[in-house]
PDB file of C-alpha atoms in Angstrom:
ATOM      1  CA  MET A 409     -18.966  22.223 -46.329  1.00 40.00           C
ATOM      2  CA  ILE A 410     -22.167  22.852 -44.184  1.00 38.00           C
ATOM      3  CA  PHE A 411     -21.609  21.146 -41.064  1.00 40.00           C
ATOM      4  CA  ILE A 412     -24.909  18.860 -40.139  1.00 37.00           C
ATOM      5  CA  ILE A 413     -26.292  16.964 -36.795  1.00 36.00           C
ATOM      6  CA  ILE A 414     -29.273  14.745 -37.042  1.00 36.00           C
ATOM      7  CA  PHE A 415     -31.552  15.427 -34.076  1.00 38.00           C
ATOM      8  CA  SER A 416     -32.459  11.916 -32.494  1.00 38.00           C
ATOM      9  CA  PHE A 417     -35.063  10.921 -29.427  1.00 37.00           C
ATOM     10  CA  ILE A 418     -32.207   8.563 -28.266  1.00 33.00           C
ATOM     11  CA  CYS A 419     -31.115  11.975 -26.393  1.00 42.00           C
ATOM     12  CA  ILE A 420     -34.317  12.675 -24.887  1.00 43.00           C
ATOM     13  CA  ASN A 421     -33.155  12.821 -21.442  1.00 43.00           C
ATOM     14  CA  THR A 422     -30.511  15.104 -22.375  1.00 47.00           C
ATOM     15  CA  ALA A 423     -32.789  17.338 -23.850  1.00 49.00           C
ATOM     16  CA  LEU A 424     -35.594  17.136 -21.058  1.00 47.00           C
ATOM     17  CA  GLY A 425     -33.255  16.962 -18.237  1.00 45.00           C
ATOM     18  CA  SER A 426     -32.796  13.638 -15.895  1.00 40.00           C
ATOM     19  CA  ASP A 427     -34.693  15.595 -13.266  1.00 42.00           C
ATOM     20  CA  TYR A 428     -37.690  16.290 -15.193  1.00 39.00           C
ATOM     21  CA  GLN A 429     -40.453  16.796 -12.621  1.00 44.00           C
ATOM     22  CA  GLY A 430     -42.788  13.761 -12.446  1.00 44.00           C
ATOM     23  CA  ASP A 431     -45.112  15.675 -10.141  1.00 42.00           C
ATOM     24  CA  LEU A 432     -46.261  18.006 -13.000  1.00 49.00           C
ATOM     25  CA  ASN A 433     -49.958  17.883 -13.350  1.00 64.00           C
ATOM     26  CA  ASN A 434     -51.424  15.745 -15.890  1.00 84.00           C
ATOM     27  CA  THR A 435     -51.879  18.247 -18.672  1.00 87.00           C
ATOM     28  CA  LEU A 436     -47.855  18.706 -18.890  1.00 88.00           C
ATOM     29  CA  ASP A 437     -47.269  15.025 -18.840  1.00 90.00           C
ATOM     30  CA  TYR A 438     -49.809  14.559 -21.340  1.00 93.00           C
ATOM     31  CA  ALA A 439     -48.001  17.116 -23.649  1.00 93.00           C
ATOM     32  CA  LYS A 440     -44.679  15.347 -23.014  1.00 92.00           C
ATOM     33  CA  SER A 441     -45.889  11.896 -24.084  1.00 93.00           C
ATOM     34  CA  LEU A 442     -47.350  13.518 -27.452  1.00 94.00           C
ATOM     35  CA  TYR A 443     -43.769  14.919 -28.074  1.00 93.00           C
ATOM     36  CA  LEU A 444     -42.344  11.530 -27.469  1.00 93.00           C
ATOM     37  CA  ILE A 445     -44.580   9.662 -29.981  1.00 94.00           C
ATOM     38  CA  GLY A 446     -43.932  12.690 -32.553  1.00 94.00           C
ATOM     39  CA  ASP A 447     -47.701  14.133 -32.634  1.00 94.00           C
ATOM     40  CA  PHE A 448     -45.987  17.583 -32.298  1.00 94.00           C
ATOM     41  CA  ASN A 449     -49.496  19.744 -33.517  1.00 95.00           C
ATOM     42  CA  HIS A 450     -51.308  18.123 -30.846  1.00 95.00           C
ATOM     43  CA  SER A 451     -48.484  18.815 -28.025  1.00 95.00           C
ATOM     44  CA  LEU A 452     -48.043  22.233 -29.282  1.00 95.00           C
ATOM     45  CA  GLU A 453     -51.711  22.609 -28.598  1.00 94.00           C
ATOM     46  CA  VAL A 454     -51.960  21.295 -25.152  1.00 93.00           C
ATOM     47  CA  LEU A 455     -48.909  22.985 -24.545  1.00 95.00           C
ATOM     48  CA  ASN A 456     -50.150  26.499 -25.322  1.00 94.00           C
ATOM     49  CA  THR A 457     -53.334  25.428 -23.281  1.00 92.00           C
ATOM     50  CA  PHE A 458     -51.213  24.867 -20.278  1.00 93.00           C
ATOM     51  CA  ILE A 459     -48.645  28.016 -20.705  1.00 94.00           C
ATOM     52  CA  THR A 460     -51.655  30.245 -21.001  1.00 92.00           C
ATOM     53  CA  GLN A 461     -52.455  29.247 -17.300  1.00 89.00           C
ATOM     54  CA  ASN A 462     -49.001  28.820 -16.084  1.00 90.00           C
ATOM     55  CA  PRO A 463     -46.955  31.302 -17.898  1.00 94.00           C
ATOM     56  CA  ASP A 464     -44.123  30.980 -15.684  1.00 94.00           C
ATOM     57  CA  ASN A 465     -43.319  27.444 -15.929  1.00 93.00           C
ATOM     58  CA  SER A 466     -39.900  27.174 -17.629  1.00 94.00           C
ATOM     59  CA  SER A 467     -40.571  23.294 -18.238  1.00 93.00           C
ATOM     60  CA  ALA A 468     -43.185  23.909 -20.354  1.00 95.00           C
ATOM     61  CA  TRP A 469     -41.167  26.597 -22.041  1.00 96.00           C
ATOM     62  CA  ASN A 470     -38.524  24.227 -22.556  1.00 96.00           C
ATOM     63  CA  LEU A 471     -40.840  21.541 -23.869  1.00 95.00           C
ATOM     64  CA  LYS A 472     -42.253  23.740 -26.271  1.00 96.00           C
ATOM     65  CA  GLY A 473     -38.790  24.665 -27.446  1.00 96.00           C
ATOM     66  CA  LEU A 474     -38.037  20.790 -28.035  1.00 96.00           C
ATOM     67  CA  VAL A 475     -41.313  20.690 -30.136  1.00 96.00           C
ATOM     68  CA  PHE A 476     -40.362  23.568 -32.323  1.00 96.00           C
ATOM     69  CA  LEU A 477     -36.799  22.079 -32.818  1.00 95.00           C
ATOM     70  CA  ALA A 478     -38.060  18.404 -33.488  1.00 94.00           C
ATOM     71  CA  GLU A 479     -40.359  20.382 -36.349  1.00 94.00           C
ATOM     72  CA  GLY A 480     -37.079  22.193 -37.617  1.00 93.00           C
ATOM     73  CA  SER A 481     -38.362  25.900 -36.295  1.00 95.00           C
ATOM     74  CA  TYR A 482     -35.298  27.103 -35.017  1.00 95.00           C
ATOM     75  CA  ASP A 483     -36.618  30.613 -34.358  1.00 96.00           C
ATOM     76  CA  SER A 484     -39.493  29.581 -32.480  1.00 96.00           C
ATOM     77  CA  SER A 485     -37.556  27.002 -30.840  1.00 96.00           C
ATOM     78  CA  ILE A 486     -34.789  29.517 -29.502  1.00 97.00           C
ATOM     79  CA  ASP A 487     -37.452  32.075 -28.548  1.00 97.00           C
ATOM     80  CA  SER A 488     -39.505  29.552 -26.386  1.00 97.00           C
ATOM     81  CA  PHE A 489     -35.755  28.139 -24.818  1.00 97.00           C
ATOM     82  CA  HIS A 490     -35.221  31.751 -23.973  1.00 97.00           C
ATOM     83  CA  LYS A 491     -38.292  32.323 -22.279  1.00 97.00           C
ATOM     84  CA  ALA A 492     -37.839  28.981 -20.083  1.00 96.00           C
ATOM     85  CA  LEU A 493     -34.310  30.288 -19.027  1.00 95.00           C
ATOM     86  CA  ASN A 494     -35.907  33.529 -17.827  1.00 95.00           C
ATOM     87  CA  PHE A 495     -37.182  31.444 -14.989  1.00 94.00           C
ATOM     88  CA  SER A 496     -34.687  29.117 -14.526  1.00 93.00           C
ATOM     89  CA  PRO A 497     -31.531  31.089 -15.742  1.00 92.00           C
ATOM     90  CA  GLN A 498     -29.117  28.147 -14.346  1.00 90.00           C
ATOM     91  CA  ASP A 499     -30.909  25.309 -15.655  1.00 92.00           C
ATOM     92  CA  ALA A 500     -28.334  23.121 -17.884  1.00 92.00           C
ATOM     93  CA  ARG A 501     -30.645  21.250 -19.746  1.00 93.00           C
ATOM     94  CA  ILE A 502     -32.096  24.618 -21.263  1.00 96.00           C
ATOM     95  CA  LEU A 503     -28.433  25.977 -21.657  1.00 96.00           C
ATOM     96  CA  TYR A 504     -27.741  22.496 -23.753  1.00 96.00           C
ATOM     97  CA  ASN A 505     -30.872  22.670 -25.944  1.00 96.00           C
ATOM     98  CA  LEU A 506     -30.271  26.745 -26.738  1.00 97.00           C
ATOM     99  CA  GLY A 507     -26.658  25.631 -27.596  1.00 97.00           C
ATOM    100  CA  LEU A 508     -27.861  22.740 -29.736  1.00 96.00           C
ATOM    101  CA  THR A 509     -30.284  24.955 -31.851  1.00 97.00           C
ATOM    102  CA  SER A 510     -27.757  27.473 -32.269  1.00 97.00           C
ATOM    103  CA  LEU A 511     -25.465  24.641 -33.948  1.00 96.00           C
ATOM    104  CA  TYR A 512     -28.341  23.858 -36.296  1.00 95.00           C
ATOM    105  CA  LYS A 513     -28.841  27.289 -37.343  1.00 95.00           C
ATOM    106  CA  GLU A 514     -25.128  27.310 -37.769  1.00 95.00           C
ATOM    107  CA  ASP A 515     -24.524  30.219 -35.057  1.00 97.00           C
ATOM    108  CA  TYR A 516     -21.426  29.200 -33.567  1.00 97.00           C
ATOM    109  CA  VAL A 517     -20.799  31.891 -31.408  1.00 98.00           C
ATOM    110  CA  ALA A 518     -24.179  31.751 -29.621  1.00 97.00           C
ATOM    111  CA  SER A 519     -23.736  28.065 -29.431  1.00 97.00           C
ATOM    112  CA  ASP A 520     -20.184  28.469 -28.113  1.00 98.00           C
ATOM    113  CA  TYR A 521     -21.522  30.295 -25.157  1.00 97.00           C
ATOM    114  CA  TYR A 522     -24.510  28.234 -24.487  1.00 97.00           C
ATOM    115  CA  PHE A 523     -22.508  24.891 -24.638  1.00 97.00           C
ATOM    116  CA  ASN A 524     -19.799  26.593 -22.476  1.00 96.00           C
ATOM    117  CA  ARG A 525     -22.264  27.443 -19.882  1.00 96.00           C
ATOM    118  CA  THR A 526     -23.633  23.887 -20.005  1.00 96.00           C
ATOM    119  CA  VAL A 527     -20.184  22.439 -19.388  1.00 95.00           C
ATOM    120  CA  ASN A 528     -19.138  24.734 -16.769  1.00 93.00           C
ATOM    121  CA  SER A 529     -22.456  24.101 -14.977  1.00 89.00           C
ATOM    122  CA  ASN A 530     -22.044  20.089 -15.354  1.00 88.00           C
ATOM    123  CA  PRO A 531     -18.776  18.824 -16.621  1.00 87.00           C
ATOM    124  CA  GLN A 532     -20.018  15.378 -16.785  1.00 88.00           C
ATOM    125  CA  ASN A 533     -22.176  16.098 -19.547  1.00 93.00           C
ATOM    126  CA  ILE A 534     -20.427  14.695 -21.957  1.00 96.00           C
ATOM    127  CA  GLU A 535     -22.627  15.282 -24.974  1.00 96.00           C
ATOM    128  CA  ALA A 536     -22.405  18.969 -24.187  1.00 97.00           C
ATOM    129  CA  SER A 537     -18.846  18.606 -24.471  1.00 97.00           C
ATOM    130  CA  PHE A 538     -18.853  16.449 -27.815  1.00 98.00           C
ATOM    131  CA  TYR A 539     -21.117  19.600 -29.362  1.00 98.00           C
ATOM    132  CA  LEU A 540     -18.654  22.552 -27.687  1.00 98.00           C
ATOM    133  CA  GLY A 541     -15.665  20.540 -29.483  1.00 98.00           C
ATOM    134  CA  LEU A 542     -17.398  20.898 -32.837  1.00 98.00           C
ATOM    135  CA  VAL A 543     -18.237  24.311 -32.404  1.00 98.00           C
ATOM    136  CA  LYS A 544     -14.649  24.871 -31.448  1.00 98.00           C
ATOM    137  CA  TYR A 545     -13.775  23.219 -34.445  1.00 98.00           C
ATOM    138  CA  ARG A 546     -15.995  25.374 -36.442  1.00 97.00           C
ATOM    139  CA  LEU A 547     -14.644  28.695 -34.680  1.00 98.00           C
ATOM    140  CA  GLY A 548     -11.093  27.755 -35.838  1.00 97.00           C
ATOM    141  CA  GLN A 549     -10.681  27.344 -32.092  1.00 98.00           C
ATOM    142  CA  TYR A 550      -8.684  24.032 -32.809  1.00 98.00           C
ATOM    143  CA  ASN A 551      -6.237  23.561 -29.565  1.00 98.00           C
ATOM    144  CA  GLU A 552      -9.799  23.975 -27.562  1.00 98.00           C
ATOM    145  CA  SER A 553     -11.868  21.745 -29.763  1.00 98.00           C
ATOM    146  CA  ILE A 554      -9.019  19.191 -28.881  1.00 98.00           C
ATOM    147  CA  LYS A 555      -9.289  19.668 -24.918  1.00 97.00           C
ATOM    148  CA  GLN A 556     -13.239  18.907 -25.325  1.00 97.00           C
ATOM    149  CA  PHE A 557     -12.739  15.833 -27.750  1.00 98.00           C
ATOM    150  CA  LYS A 558      -9.988  14.489 -25.310  1.00 97.00           C
ATOM    151  CA  HIS A 559     -12.340  15.047 -22.384  1.00 97.00           C
ATOM    152  CA  VAL A 560     -15.099  12.836 -24.452  1.00 97.00           C
ATOM    153  CA  THR A 561     -12.480  10.177 -25.861  1.00 98.00           C
ATOM    154  CA  THR A 562     -11.583   9.728 -21.519  1.00 97.00           C
ATOM    155  CA  ALA A 563     -15.158   9.575 -20.516  1.00 97.00           C
ATOM    156  CA  GLN A 564     -16.209   7.388 -23.589  1.00 97.00           C
ATOM    157  CA  PRO A 565     -13.466   5.731 -24.998  1.00 97.00           C
ATOM    158  CA  ASP A 566     -15.506   3.515 -27.177  1.00 97.00           C
ATOM    159  CA  ASP A 567     -16.947   6.731 -29.057  1.00 97.00           C
ATOM    160  CA  SER A 568     -15.395   6.307 -32.154  1.00 97.00           C
ATOM    161  CA  ASN A 569     -16.784   9.705 -33.690  1.00 97.00           C
ATOM    162  CA  ALA A 570     -15.119  11.574 -30.864  1.00 98.00           C
ATOM    163  CA  TRP A 571     -11.779   9.684 -31.806  1.00 98.00           C
ATOM    164  CA  VAL A 572     -12.556  11.073 -35.488  1.00 98.00           C
ATOM    165  CA  ASN A 573     -13.295  14.572 -34.393  1.00 98.00           C
ATOM    166  CA  LEU A 574     -10.241  14.672 -32.461  1.00 98.00           C
ATOM    167  CA  GLY A 575      -8.006  13.624 -35.353  1.00 98.00           C
ATOM    168  CA  MET A 576      -9.717  16.159 -37.324  1.00 98.00           C
ATOM    169  CA  ALA A 577      -8.706  18.870 -34.913  1.00 98.00           C
ATOM    170  CA  TYR A 578      -5.614  17.504 -34.605  1.00 98.00           C
ATOM    171  CA  GLU A 579      -4.790  17.915 -38.543  1.00 97.00           C
ATOM    172  CA  LYS A 580      -5.671  21.323 -38.116  1.00 97.00           C
ATOM    173  CA  VAL A 581      -2.751  22.304 -35.961  1.00 97.00           C
ATOM    174  CA  GLU A 582      -0.578  20.066 -38.047  1.00 96.00           C
ATOM    175  CA  ARG A 583      -0.319  16.974 -35.261  1.00 97.00           C
ATOM    176  CA  PHE A 584      -0.330  14.467 -38.078  1.00 97.00           C
ATOM    177  CA  ASP A 585       0.966  11.794 -35.562  1.00 96.00           C
ATOM    178  CA  PHE A 586      -1.639  12.338 -33.174  1.00 98.00           C
ATOM    179  CA  ALA A 587      -4.233  12.523 -35.837  1.00 98.00           C
ATOM    180  CA  LEU A 588      -3.384   9.056 -37.081  1.00 98.00           C
ATOM    181  CA  THR A 589      -3.396   7.617 -33.542  1.00 98.00           C
ATOM    182  CA  ALA A 590      -7.094   9.015 -33.300  1.00 98.00           C
ATOM    183  CA  TYR A 591      -7.917   7.584 -36.658  1.00 98.00           C
ATOM    184  CA  ASP A 592      -6.315   4.502 -35.492  1.00 98.00           C
ATOM    185  CA  THR A 593      -8.274   4.304 -32.548  1.00 98.00           C
ATOM    186  CA  ALA A 594     -11.574   4.845 -33.984  1.00 98.00           C
ATOM    187  CA  ILE A 595     -10.713   1.906 -36.531  1.00 98.00           C
ATOM    188  CA  LYS A 596     -10.247  -0.278 -33.628  1.00 97.00           C
ATOM    189  CA  LYS A 597     -13.541   0.940 -31.959  1.00 97.00           C
ATOM    190  CA  ASP A 598     -15.339   0.589 -35.390  1.00 97.00           C
ATOM    191  CA  PRO A 599     -13.460  -0.810 -38.355  1.00 97.00           C
ATOM    192  CA  SER A 600     -16.287   0.033 -40.625  1.00 97.00           C
ATOM    193  CA  HIS A 601     -15.747   4.126 -39.825  1.00 97.00           C
ATOM    194  CA  ALA A 602     -15.286   4.878 -43.085  1.00 97.00           C
ATOM    195  CA  LYS A 603     -14.418   8.721 -42.583  1.00 97.00           C
ATOM    196  CA  ALA A 604     -11.529   7.388 -40.229  1.00 98.00           C
ATOM    197  CA  TRP A 605      -9.977   5.623 -43.480  1.00 98.00           C
ATOM    198  CA  PHE A 606     -10.348   8.544 -45.667  1.00 98.00           C
ATOM    199  CA  ASN A 607      -8.800  10.836 -43.416  1.00 98.00           C
ATOM    200  CA  LYS A 608      -5.745   8.600 -42.778  1.00 97.00           C
ATOM    201  CA  GLY A 609      -5.600   8.285 -46.303  1.00 97.00           C
ATOM    202  CA  ILE A 610      -5.242  12.154 -46.727  1.00 97.00           C
ATOM    203  CA  ILE A 611      -2.795  12.526 -44.176  1.00 97.00           C
ATOM    204  CA  TYR A 612      -0.499   9.452 -45.545  1.00 97.00           C
ATOM    205  CA  SER A 613      -1.050  10.998 -49.158  1.00 95.00           C
ATOM    206  CA  ARG A 614      -0.104  14.374 -47.869  1.00 93.00           C
ATOM    207  CA  ILE A 615       3.170  12.970 -46.066  1.00 93.00           C
ATOM    208  CA  LYS A 616       3.913  10.944 -49.304  1.00 93.00           C
ATOM    209  CA  ASP A 617       3.587   7.507 -47.423  1.00 96.00           C
ATOM    210  CA  ILE A 618       2.033   6.161 -50.682  1.00 95.00           C
ATOM    211  CA  HIS A 619       1.973   2.343 -49.591  1.00 95.00           C
ATOM    212  CA  ASN A 620      -0.547   3.231 -46.389  1.00 97.00           C
ATOM    213  CA  ALA A 621      -2.429   5.918 -48.391  1.00 97.00           C
ATOM    214  CA  THR A 622      -3.279   3.383 -50.869  1.00 97.00           C
ATOM    215  CA  SER A 623      -4.201   0.916 -48.326  1.00 97.00           C
ATOM    216  CA  SER A 624      -6.332   3.422 -46.359  1.00 98.00           C
ATOM    217  CA  PHE A 625      -7.943   4.421 -49.684  1.00 97.00           C
ATOM    218  CA  ASN A 626      -8.731   0.686 -50.552  1.00 97.00           C
ATOM    219  CA  ASN A 627     -10.750   0.377 -47.335  1.00 98.00           C
ATOM    220  CA  TYR A 628     -12.546   3.490 -47.697  1.00 98.00           C
ATOM    221  CA  THR A 629     -13.602   2.722 -51.339  1.00 98.00           C
ATOM    222  CA  ARG A 630     -15.036  -1.137 -50.145  1.00 97.00           C
ATOM    223  CA  LEU A 631     -16.757   0.748 -47.070  1.00 98.00           C
ATOM    224  CA  GLU A 632     -18.093   3.630 -49.400  1.00 97.00           C
ATOM    225  CA  PRO A 633     -17.988   2.367 -53.292  1.00 97.00           C
ATOM    226  CA  GLU A 634     -20.378   5.031 -54.329  1.00 97.00           C
ATOM    227  CA  ASP A 635     -18.002   7.790 -53.318  1.00 97.00           C
ATOM    228  CA  ASP A 636     -16.450   8.990 -56.410  1.00 97.00           C
ATOM    229  CA  VAL A 637     -14.024  11.114 -54.448  1.00 97.00           C
ATOM    230  CA  GLY A 638     -12.856   8.289 -52.514  1.00 97.00           C
ATOM    231  CA  TRP A 639     -12.484   6.658 -55.917  1.00 97.00           C
ATOM    232  CA  PHE A 640     -10.245   9.402 -57.078  1.00 96.00           C
ATOM    233  CA  TRP A 641      -7.885   9.828 -54.093  1.00 96.00           C
ATOM    234  CA  TYR A 642      -7.564   5.636 -54.506  1.00 96.00           C
ATOM    235  CA  ALA A 643      -6.576   6.223 -58.266  1.00 95.00           C
ATOM    236  CA  LYS A 644      -4.237   8.799 -57.420  1.00 94.00           C
ATOM    237  CA  ASN A 645      -2.119   6.835 -54.857  1.00 95.00           C
ATOM    238  CA  LEU A 646      -2.298   3.908 -57.132  1.00 95.00           C
ATOM    239  CA  LYS A 647      -0.649   5.572 -59.897  1.00 93.00           C
ATOM    240  CA  LEU A 648       1.820   6.927 -57.484  1.00 91.00           C
ATOM    241  CA  ASP A 649       2.458   3.346 -56.654  1.00 92.00           C
ATOM    242  CA  ASN A 650       2.911   2.332 -60.069  1.00 90.00           C
ATOM    243  CA  GLN A 651      -0.196   0.266 -60.195  1.00 93.00           C
ATOM    244  CA  MET A 652      -1.070   1.877 -63.613  1.00 91.00           C
ATOM    245  CA  ASN A 653      -4.030  -0.533 -64.346  1.00 93.00           C
ATOM    246  CA  GLU A 654      -5.505  -0.309 -60.839  1.00 94.00           C
ATOM    247  CA  SER A 655      -5.192   3.507 -60.969  1.00 94.00           C
ATOM    248  CA  THR A 656      -6.895   3.732 -64.657  1.00 94.00           C
ATOM    249  CA  ASP A 657      -9.735   1.162 -63.355  1.00 95.00           C
ATOM    250  CA  ALA A 658     -10.411   3.643 -60.259  1.00 96.00           C
ATOM    251  CA  ILE A 659     -10.334   7.137 -62.035  1.00 94.00           C
ATOM    252  CA  LYS A 660     -12.639   5.125 -64.284  1.00 95.00           C
ATOM    253  CA  LYS A 661     -14.848   4.223 -61.526  1.00 96.00           C
ATOM    254  CA  ALA A 662     -14.618   7.885 -60.251  1.00 96.00           C
ATOM    255  CA  ILE A 663     -15.792   8.888 -63.559  1.00 95.00           C
ATOM    256  CA  SER A 664     -18.743   6.403 -64.113  1.00 96.00           C
ATOM    257  CA  LEU A 665     -19.928   7.460 -60.500  1.00 97.00           C
ATOM    258  CA  ASN A 666     -20.029  11.090 -61.275  1.00 96.00           C
ATOM    259  CA  PRO A 667     -19.982  11.495 -65.111  1.00 94.00           C
ATOM    260  CA  GLU A 668     -20.988  15.107 -64.644  1.00 94.00           C
ATOM    261  CA  ASN A 669     -17.493  16.181 -62.976  1.00 92.00           C
ATOM    262  CA  GLN A 670     -15.834  17.400 -66.302  1.00 89.00           C
ATOM    263  CA  GLU A 671     -12.278  17.251 -64.363  1.00 90.00           C
ATOM    264  CA  TYR A 672     -12.143  13.180 -63.713  1.00 91.00           C
ATOM    265  CA  PRO A 673     -11.420  12.453 -67.456  1.00 91.00           C
ATOM    266  CA  ASN A 674      -8.694  14.783 -67.773  1.00 88.00           C
ATOM    267  CA  TYR A 675      -6.830  12.913 -65.326  1.00 89.00           C
ATOM    268  CA  LEU A 676      -7.425   9.658 -66.863  1.00 87.00           C
ATOM    269  CA  PRO A 677      -3.980  10.230 -69.121  1.00 86.00           C
ATOM    270  CA  LEU A 678      -1.920  11.071 -65.936  1.00 83.00           C
ATOM    271  CA  PHE A 679      -3.420   8.227 -63.966  1.00 82.00           C
ATOM    272  CA  SER A 680      -2.779   5.664 -66.493  1.00 77.00           C
ATOM    273  CA  GLY A 681       0.790   6.433 -66.891  1.00 71.00           C
ATOM    274  CA  GLN A 682       0.589   8.033 -70.370  1.00 69.00           C
ATOM    275  CA  TYR A 683       2.111  11.234 -69.710  1.00 60.00           C
ATOM    276  CA  THR A 684       5.632  10.296 -68.213  1.00 57.00           C
ATOM    277  CA  ASP A 685       7.366  13.894 -68.431  1.00 51.00           C
ATOM    278  CA  PRO A 686       9.460  14.870 -65.499  1.00 46.00           C
ATOM    279  CA  ILE A 687       7.755  18.543 -65.172  1.00 44.00           C
ATOM    280  CA  SER A 688       4.308  16.989 -65.341  1.00 49.00           C
ATOM    281  CA  GLU A 689       5.361  14.058 -62.890  1.00 47.00           C
ATOM    282  CA  TYR A 690       6.450  16.626 -60.531  1.00 46.00           C
ATOM    283  CA  LEU A 691       3.190  18.950 -60.893  1.00 47.00           C
ATOM    284  CA  PHE A 692       0.903  15.876 -60.404  1.00 50.00           C
ATOM    285  CA  THR A 693       2.843  14.686 -57.300  1.00 51.00           C
ATOM    286  CA  SER A 694       2.619  18.508 -55.851  1.00 51.00           C
ATOM    287  CA  LEU A 695      -1.019  19.073 -56.212  1.00 48.00           C
ATOM    288  CA  SER A 696      -2.555  20.343 -53.284  1.00 40.00           C
ATOM    289  CA  ASN A 697      -4.748  18.447 -51.321  1.00 45.00           C
ATOM    290  CA  ASN A 698      -7.221  21.235 -50.830  1.00 46.00           C
ATOM    291  CA  SER A 699      -7.358  21.860 -54.941  1.00 44.00           C
ATOM    292  CA  VAL A 700      -6.637  18.760 -56.322  1.00 43.00           C
ATOM    293  CA  LEU A 701      -9.445  18.683 -58.798  1.00 45.00           C
ATOM    294  CA  GLY A 702      -8.723  22.570 -59.583  1.00 45.00           C
ATOM    295  CA  ILE A 703      -8.945  23.497 -62.972  1.00 39.00           C
ATOM    296  CA  PHE A 704      -6.037  25.900 -62.668  1.00 39.00           C
ATOM    297  CA  GLY A 705      -3.727  22.809 -61.727  1.00 43.00           C
ATOM    298  CA  LEU A 706      -4.844  21.173 -64.652  1.00 40.00           C
ATOM    299  CA  PHE A 707      -4.496  23.967 -67.008  1.00 38.00           C
ATOM    300  CA  ILE A 708      -0.770  24.047 -65.815  1.00 35.00           C
ATOM    301  CA  ILE A 709      -0.240  20.441 -66.435  1.00 35.00           C
ATOM    302  CA  PHE A 710      -1.439  20.337 -69.918  1.00 37.00           C
ATOM    303  CA  ALA A 711      -0.058  23.433 -70.892  1.00 37.00           C
ATOM    304  CA  PHE A 712       3.651  22.145 -69.717  1.00 34.00           C
ATOM    305  CA  VAL A 713       3.054  19.033 -71.336  1.00 34.00           C
ATOM    306  CA  SER A 714       2.138  20.503 -74.533  1.00 33.00           C
ATOM    307  CA  VAL A 715       5.406  22.772 -74.461  1.00 32.00           C
ATOM    308  CA  ILE A 716       7.600  19.782 -73.458  1.00 31.00           C
ATOM    309  CA  ARG A 717       5.873  17.929 -76.661  1.00 31.00           C
ATOM    310  CA  ARG A 718       6.210  20.541 -79.375  1.00 34.00           C
TER     311      ARG A 718
END
């Protein structure tokens, strides 16, 4: 799935830098104030005038890059940040902004480069460490991802999102015990963190701890009642827990939420306990977690059932 980060003005101090010079002339300060209130077009007009007169001012180019970033003009944003970097090559705030914009563009190699430089220049920049952890995950460098998220959770132990991402990285290296601990910590910090409950359910289902899997998906569906995938997984584990009526209700809920999914109805006989043949049961419990809804798996199941019933 495509990974997405929501840009927030809450992070303005990181983006602009806490050392943003207060003695810049009134024109640049005015452009900054326009950016902060969301008047991007006017801010760009003021900045263009200022840059014409001060072409080597890195703060002006950095601010212009932020305006483009807020507008979603990523290429223009990166171009402005590069111009800023030409005049201030070690400026951590500019490196951070380049890393963030590259992450928006899903250019993970470039994002990795800039966030690495940011973290190396300022290890206390926890936001940069968080994003570097995300990038390392996307690049498949899971041990490095773990390293970054451990740093974040140590510095900000109440950050439930960091704990969830740490758990996801641990899953990739098959440290399921560590992953479950991370998810449990996320839930302790924020009991309403739905993704932590879902990920716990997937792990418990994978290791065939059906009771805990069912409990996890029960919590998930209460928090995300409109997610058909959550109801599907809940139905599967209810069936494995021999709760046939509840399993039937759950798969029907998934069908009602996503009637366009043509595969859900095919699972209704399985989840309701209609098929009890050993082979079909084995195939059901052995379905891959990554392709549980695959049509190939369905074909095999129903082909075997058809042969057995002849």
